[in-house]
Structure formats: C-alpha cells, structure tokens
C-alpha cells in the first residue's frame, strides 16, 4: 500500500517535510517512518542552533537502523519537539502532526519537492 503525503507540505529528497510559516515546521514523512520501523531514540538540534539545507542536524534511531536527520532548509532552530524526544514512537504514529521535529526561522531553502513530485518519486499518494 502506498503511503500518504500531505498536499500542503513540501518535501526534501531525504524524506523530511517542511510546513511553511514563520517559523517553518520540519518533520519526517510516512515513507521515512515506515522505512525506519519503530523509532526508539531521537537526537534533535538544539534551540539556537544553525542548520544548513542538505546537511545532517540530528539522528533518528530505530529498531532497524540509525538515520541522519537532514535539514530541508538553512536557518536558526527556534523550537524542538521535546515530546518526541520523550516518546519517539510518536513519529511513527503521527509523523505529520504530533510527531513534528523542530521549527526553524528560514534563511535559505534547499531543493524542495512538491507533494506530487515527492509522491511520484517515492511511490506514495497525496492525501490532503
């Protein structure tokens, strides 16, 4: 079954999503969450940290592997989701909602895909 992606978000080739706003919100896609399996540990950038588009800024550890968290934008981290640090499984349960990872004041964007382009590339479906 194809996984769903949200139409109002933009996506990186590294499976992060970006919700535009001030600040912008970042998380991982259902494609990434499903590929990782059960997420058991999350290492997020610190508030105030500078992140660079296309560069690792944290890690997600699952029962299967450890994967870099790659920032889809450059900017300053203004908040992190402490709830997913305490309960990493939230990322699997609700990657587009309660499982968001951090917010950032964007200074530059990386290469981002539309929901449809991401869905086409990774055999997913756009679902609202």
C-alpha atoms as an extended CHARMM CRD file, in Angstrom:
* protein
*
       128  EXT
         1         1  UNK       CA              0.0000000000        0.0000000000        0.0000000000  PROA      1               0.0000000000
         2         2  UNK       CA              1.3260000000        3.4120000000       -0.9500000000  PROA      2               0.0000000000
         3         3  UNK       CA              1.9510000000        5.8260000000        1.8900000000  PROA      3               0.0000000000
         4         4  UNK       CA              0.2530000000        9.1820000000        2.0590000000  PROA      4               0.0000000000
         5         5  UNK       CA              1.8770000000       12.5820000000        1.8800000000  PROA      5               0.0000000000
         6         6  UNK       CA              0.1940000000       15.8750000000        2.6960000000  PROA      6               0.0000000000
         7         7  UNK       CA             -0.5980000000       18.2120000000       -0.1990000000  PROA      7               0.0000000000
         8         8  UNK       CA              0.1360000000       21.4460000000        1.7290000000  PROA      8               0.0000000000
         9         9  UNK       CA              3.7150000000       20.4550000000        2.6260000000  PROA      9               0.0000000000
        10        10  UNK       CA              6.9340000000       20.4840000000        0.6290000000  PROA      10              0.0000000000
        11        11  UNK       CA              9.4740000000       17.6790000000        0.7960000000  PROA      11              0.0000000000
        12        12  UNK       CA             13.2070000000       17.0290000000        0.6310000000  PROA      12              0.0000000000
        13        13  UNK       CA             14.7840000000       14.1510000000       -1.2420000000  PROA      13              0.0000000000
        14        14  UNK       CA             15.9500000000       12.9870000000        2.2110000000  PROA      14              0.0000000000
        15        15  UNK       CA             12.3190000000       12.4280000000        3.3470000000  PROA      15              0.0000000000
        16        16  UNK       CA             11.8400000000       15.4780000000        5.5290000000  PROA      16              0.0000000000
        17        17  UNK       CA              8.7410000000       17.6250000000        5.1820000000  PROA      17              0.0000000000
        18        18  UNK       CA              8.5220000000       21.3920000000        5.5340000000  PROA      18              0.0000000000
        19        19  UNK       CA              5.4200000000       23.2820000000        6.5860000000  PROA      19              0.0000000000
        20        20  UNK       CA              5.8440000000       26.8860000000        5.5080000000  PROA      20              0.0000000000
        21        21  UNK       CA              5.3310000000       29.5490000000        8.1260000000  PROA      21              0.0000000000
        22        22  UNK       CA              7.2390000000       31.7710000000       10.4990000000  PROA      22              0.0000000000
        23        23  UNK       CA              8.8100000000       29.7250000000       11.8650000000  PROA      23              0.0000000000
        24        24  UNK       CA              8.6540000000       26.7690000000        9.4700000000  PROA      24              0.0000000000
        25        25  UNK       CA              7.9840000000       23.3110000000       10.9200000000  PROA      25              0.0000000000
        26        26  UNK       CA             10.0340000000       20.2180000000        9.9820000000  PROA      26              0.0000000000
        27        27  UNK       CA              9.3310000000       16.5100000000       10.3470000000  PROA      27              0.0000000000
        28        28  UNK       CA              9.8470000000       13.2140000000        8.5110000000  PROA      28              0.0000000000
        29        29  UNK       CA              7.4880000000       11.6170000000        6.0350000000  PROA      29              0.0000000000
        30        30  UNK       CA              5.4770000000        8.4380000000        6.4080000000  PROA      30              0.0000000000
        31        31  UNK       CA              7.7900000000        6.9470000000        3.7600000000  PROA      31              0.0000000000
        32        32  UNK       CA             10.7680000000        7.5230000000        6.0830000000  PROA      32              0.0000000000
        33        33  UNK       CA              8.9080000000        6.4950000000        9.2380000000  PROA      33              0.0000000000
        34        34  UNK       CA              7.7800000000        3.2320000000        7.6270000000  PROA      34              0.0000000000
        35        35  UNK       CA             11.2690000000        2.5110000000        6.2740000000  PROA      35              0.0000000000
        36        36  UNK       CA             12.8530000000        3.1560000000        9.6740000000  PROA      36              0.0000000000
        37        37  UNK       CA             10.4440000000        0.9950000000       11.6050000000  PROA      37              0.0000000000
        38        38  UNK       CA              9.8290000000        1.7190000000       15.2720000000  PROA      38              0.0000000000
        39        39  UNK       CA             11.7210000000        4.8970000000       16.2320000000  PROA      39              0.0000000000
        40        40  UNK       CA             13.3040000000        4.4280000000       19.6750000000  PROA      40              0.0000000000
        41        41  UNK       CA             15.6410000000        7.4380000000       20.0140000000  PROA      41              0.0000000000
        42        42  UNK       CA             15.6740000000       10.9730000000       18.5970000000  PROA      42              0.0000000000
        43        43  UNK       CA             18.5850000000       13.4230000000       18.5960000000  PROA      43              0.0000000000
        44        44  UNK       CA             17.3720000000       16.8790000000       17.5310000000  PROA      44              0.0000000000
        45        45  UNK       CA             19.2940000000       20.1080000000       17.0010000000  PROA      45              0.0000000000
        46        46  UNK       CA             19.3330000000       22.4720000000       19.9680000000  PROA      46              0.0000000000
        47        47  UNK       CA             17.2960000000       25.6630000000       20.1060000000  PROA      47              0.0000000000
        48        48  UNK       CA             19.5060000000       28.4180000000       18.7160000000  PROA      48              0.0000000000
        49        49  UNK       CA             21.5000000000       26.0300000000       16.5170000000  PROA      49              0.0000000000
        50        50  UNK       CA             22.1820000000       26.9510000000       12.9190000000  PROA      50              0.0000000000
        51        51  UNK       CA             21.0910000000       24.2640000000       10.4500000000  PROA      51              0.0000000000
        52        52  UNK       CA             22.1210000000       24.0510000000        6.7990000000  PROA      52              0.0000000000
        53        53  UNK       CA             19.9130000000       22.7740000000        3.9800000000  PROA      53              0.0000000000
        54        54  UNK       CA             21.0080000000       19.3000000000        2.9110000000  PROA      54              0.0000000000
        55        55  UNK       CA             23.2270000000       18.8050000000        5.9710000000  PROA      55              0.0000000000
        56        56  UNK       CA             22.6730000000       16.4160000000        8.9010000000  PROA      56              0.0000000000
        57        57  UNK       CA             21.3190000000       18.1280000000       12.0210000000  PROA      57              0.0000000000
        58        58  UNK       CA             20.3260000000       15.1590000000       14.1640000000  PROA      58              0.0000000000
        59        59  UNK       CA             19.6510000000       11.4290000000       14.1830000000  PROA      59              0.0000000000
        60        60  UNK       CA             16.7280000000        9.0520000000       14.3170000000  PROA      60              0.0000000000
        61        61  UNK       CA             17.4150000000        5.6070000000       15.7260000000  PROA      61              0.0000000000
        62        62  UNK       CA             15.0190000000        2.7530000000       15.1570000000  PROA      62              0.0000000000
        63        63  UNK       CA             14.9510000000       -0.9200000000       15.9160000000  PROA      63              0.0000000000
        64        64  UNK       CA             16.3630000000       -1.4030000000       12.3810000000  PROA      64              0.0000000000
        65        65  UNK       CA             18.9680000000        1.3500000000       11.9150000000  PROA      65              0.0000000000
        66        66  UNK       CA             20.2470000000        4.8390000000       12.6520000000  PROA      66              0.0000000000
        67        67  UNK       CA             19.4940000000        7.5430000000       10.0870000000  PROA      67              0.0000000000
        68        68  UNK       CA             20.6350000000       11.1220000000        9.8090000000  PROA      68              0.0000000000
        69        69  UNK       CA             18.0360000000       13.8350000000       10.1360000000  PROA      69              0.0000000000
        70        70  UNK       CA             18.7940000000       16.2110000000        7.2580000000  PROA      70              0.0000000000
        71        71  UNK       CA             17.5390000000       19.7760000000        7.3630000000  PROA      71              0.0000000000
        72        72  UNK       CA             15.4660000000       20.8040000000        4.3220000000  PROA      72              0.0000000000
        73        73  UNK       CA             16.3210000000       24.4770000000        4.9380000000  PROA      73              0.0000000000
        74        74  UNK       CA             19.0310000000       26.7190000000        6.3520000000  PROA      74              0.0000000000
        75        75  UNK       CA             18.2650000000       28.8600000000        9.3710000000  PROA      75              0.0000000000
        76        76  UNK       CA             18.0430000000       29.0550000000       13.1420000000  PROA      76              0.0000000000
        77        77  UNK       CA             16.2320000000       26.4230000000       15.2050000000  PROA      77              0.0000000000
        78        78  UNK       CA             13.6540000000       28.1690000000       17.4030000000  PROA      78              0.0000000000
        79        79  UNK       CA             11.8720000000       25.1600000000       18.9620000000  PROA      79              0.0000000000
        80        80  UNK       CA             12.2420000000       21.3980000000       19.2430000000  PROA      80              0.0000000000
        81        81  UNK       CA              9.5010000000       18.9050000000       19.9600000000  PROA      81              0.0000000000
        82        82  UNK       CA             10.5140000000       17.6030000000       23.3770000000  PROA      82              0.0000000000
        83        83  UNK       CA              7.5160000000       15.2490000000       23.3010000000  PROA      83              0.0000000000
        84        84  UNK       CA              9.1250000000       13.1360000000       20.5400000000  PROA      84              0.0000000000
        85        85  UNK       CA             12.4070000000       13.0680000000       22.4550000000  PROA      85              0.0000000000
        86        86  UNK       CA             10.4900000000       11.6120000000       25.4110000000  PROA      86              0.0000000000
        87        87  UNK       CA              8.2130000000        9.4000000000       23.2530000000  PROA      87              0.0000000000
        88        88  UNK       CA              9.9700000000        8.6920000000       19.9170000000  PROA      88              0.0000000000
        89        89  UNK       CA              7.1730000000        6.3410000000       18.7950000000  PROA      89              0.0000000000
        90        90  UNK       CA              5.0200000000        9.4310000000       18.2220000000  PROA      90              0.0000000000
        91        91  UNK       CA              6.9550000000        9.8880000000       14.9730000000  PROA      91              0.0000000000
        92        92  UNK       CA              5.6150000000        6.5580000000       13.6930000000  PROA      92              0.0000000000
        93        93  UNK       CA              2.0960000000        7.1890000000       14.9600000000  PROA      93              0.0000000000
        94        94  UNK       CA              1.6280000000       10.7390000000       13.6660000000  PROA      94              0.0000000000
        95        95  UNK       CA              4.5900000000       11.9560000000       11.5520000000  PROA      95              0.0000000000
        96        96  UNK       CA              2.6880000000       14.9470000000       10.1250000000  PROA      96              0.0000000000
        97        97  UNK       CA              1.0870000000       16.0460000000       13.4010000000  PROA      97              0.0000000000
        98        98  UNK       CA              2.2860000000       15.3590000000       16.9390000000  PROA      98              0.0000000000
        99        99  UNK       CA              5.4720000000       13.7930000000       15.5100000000  PROA      99              0.0000000000
       100       100  UNK       CA              6.9140000000       17.0510000000       14.1260000000  PROA      100             0.0000000000
       101       101  UNK       CA             10.5930000000       17.5020000000       15.0000000000  PROA      101             0.0000000000
       102       102  UNK       CA             11.6530000000       21.1630000000       15.0890000000  PROA      102             0.0000000000
       103       103  UNK       CA             10.8150000000       24.6510000000       13.8920000000  PROA      103             0.0000000000
       104       104  UNK       CA             13.2510000000       26.9680000000       12.1760000000  PROA      104             0.0000000000
       105       105  UNK       CA             13.4570000000       30.5890000000       11.0870000000  PROA      105             0.0000000000
       106       106  UNK       CA             14.3710000000       30.0480000000        7.4410000000  PROA      106             0.0000000000
       107       107  UNK       CA             17.2320000000       31.9740000000        5.8420000000  PROA      107             0.0000000000
       108       108  UNK       CA             17.5010000000       29.7890000000        2.7130000000  PROA      108             0.0000000000
       109       109  UNK       CA             15.7410000000       26.7610000000        1.2700000000  PROA      109             0.0000000000
       110       110  UNK       CA             17.2740000000       23.5960000000       -0.0490000000  PROA      110             0.0000000000
       111       111  UNK       CA             15.9250000000       21.7290000000       -3.0710000000  PROA      111             0.0000000000
       112       112  UNK       CA             12.3250000000       21.0110000000       -2.1550000000  PROA      112             0.0000000000
       113       113  UNK       CA              9.7560000000       18.9180000000       -3.9940000000  PROA      113             0.0000000000
       114       114  UNK       CA              6.0350000000       19.4720000000       -4.2600000000  PROA      114             0.0000000000
       115       115  UNK       CA              3.8310000000       16.8320000000       -2.6630000000  PROA      115             0.0000000000
       116       116  UNK       CA              3.0580000000       15.3750000000       -6.0920000000  PROA      116             0.0000000000
       117       117  UNK       CA              6.7190000000       15.2610000000       -7.1620000000  PROA      117             0.0000000000
       118       118  UNK       CA              7.6830000000       13.5660000000       -3.9010000000  PROA      118             0.0000000000
       119       119  UNK       CA              4.7810000000       11.1100000000       -4.1950000000  PROA      119             0.0000000000
       120       120  UNK       CA              5.7510000000       10.2490000000       -7.7820000000  PROA      120             0.0000000000
       121       121  UNK       CA              9.4010000000        9.7120000000       -6.8630000000  PROA      121             0.0000000000
       122       122  UNK       CA              8.7460000000        7.5040000000       -3.8220000000  PROA      122             0.0000000000
       123       123  UNK       CA              5.5940000000        5.6150000000       -4.8170000000  PROA      123             0.0000000000
       124       124  UNK       CA              3.3770000000        7.4950000000       -2.3800000000  PROA      124             0.0000000000
       125       125  UNK       CA             -0.0080000000        9.1520000000       -2.7360000000  PROA      125             0.0000000000
       126       126  UNK       CA             -1.0610000000       12.7110000000       -1.9990000000  PROA      126             0.0000000000
       127       127  UNK       CA             -3.8740000000       12.5910000000        0.5360000000  PROA      127             0.0000000000
       128       128  UNK       CA             -4.8890000000       16.0540000000        1.5840000000  PROA      128             0.0000000000
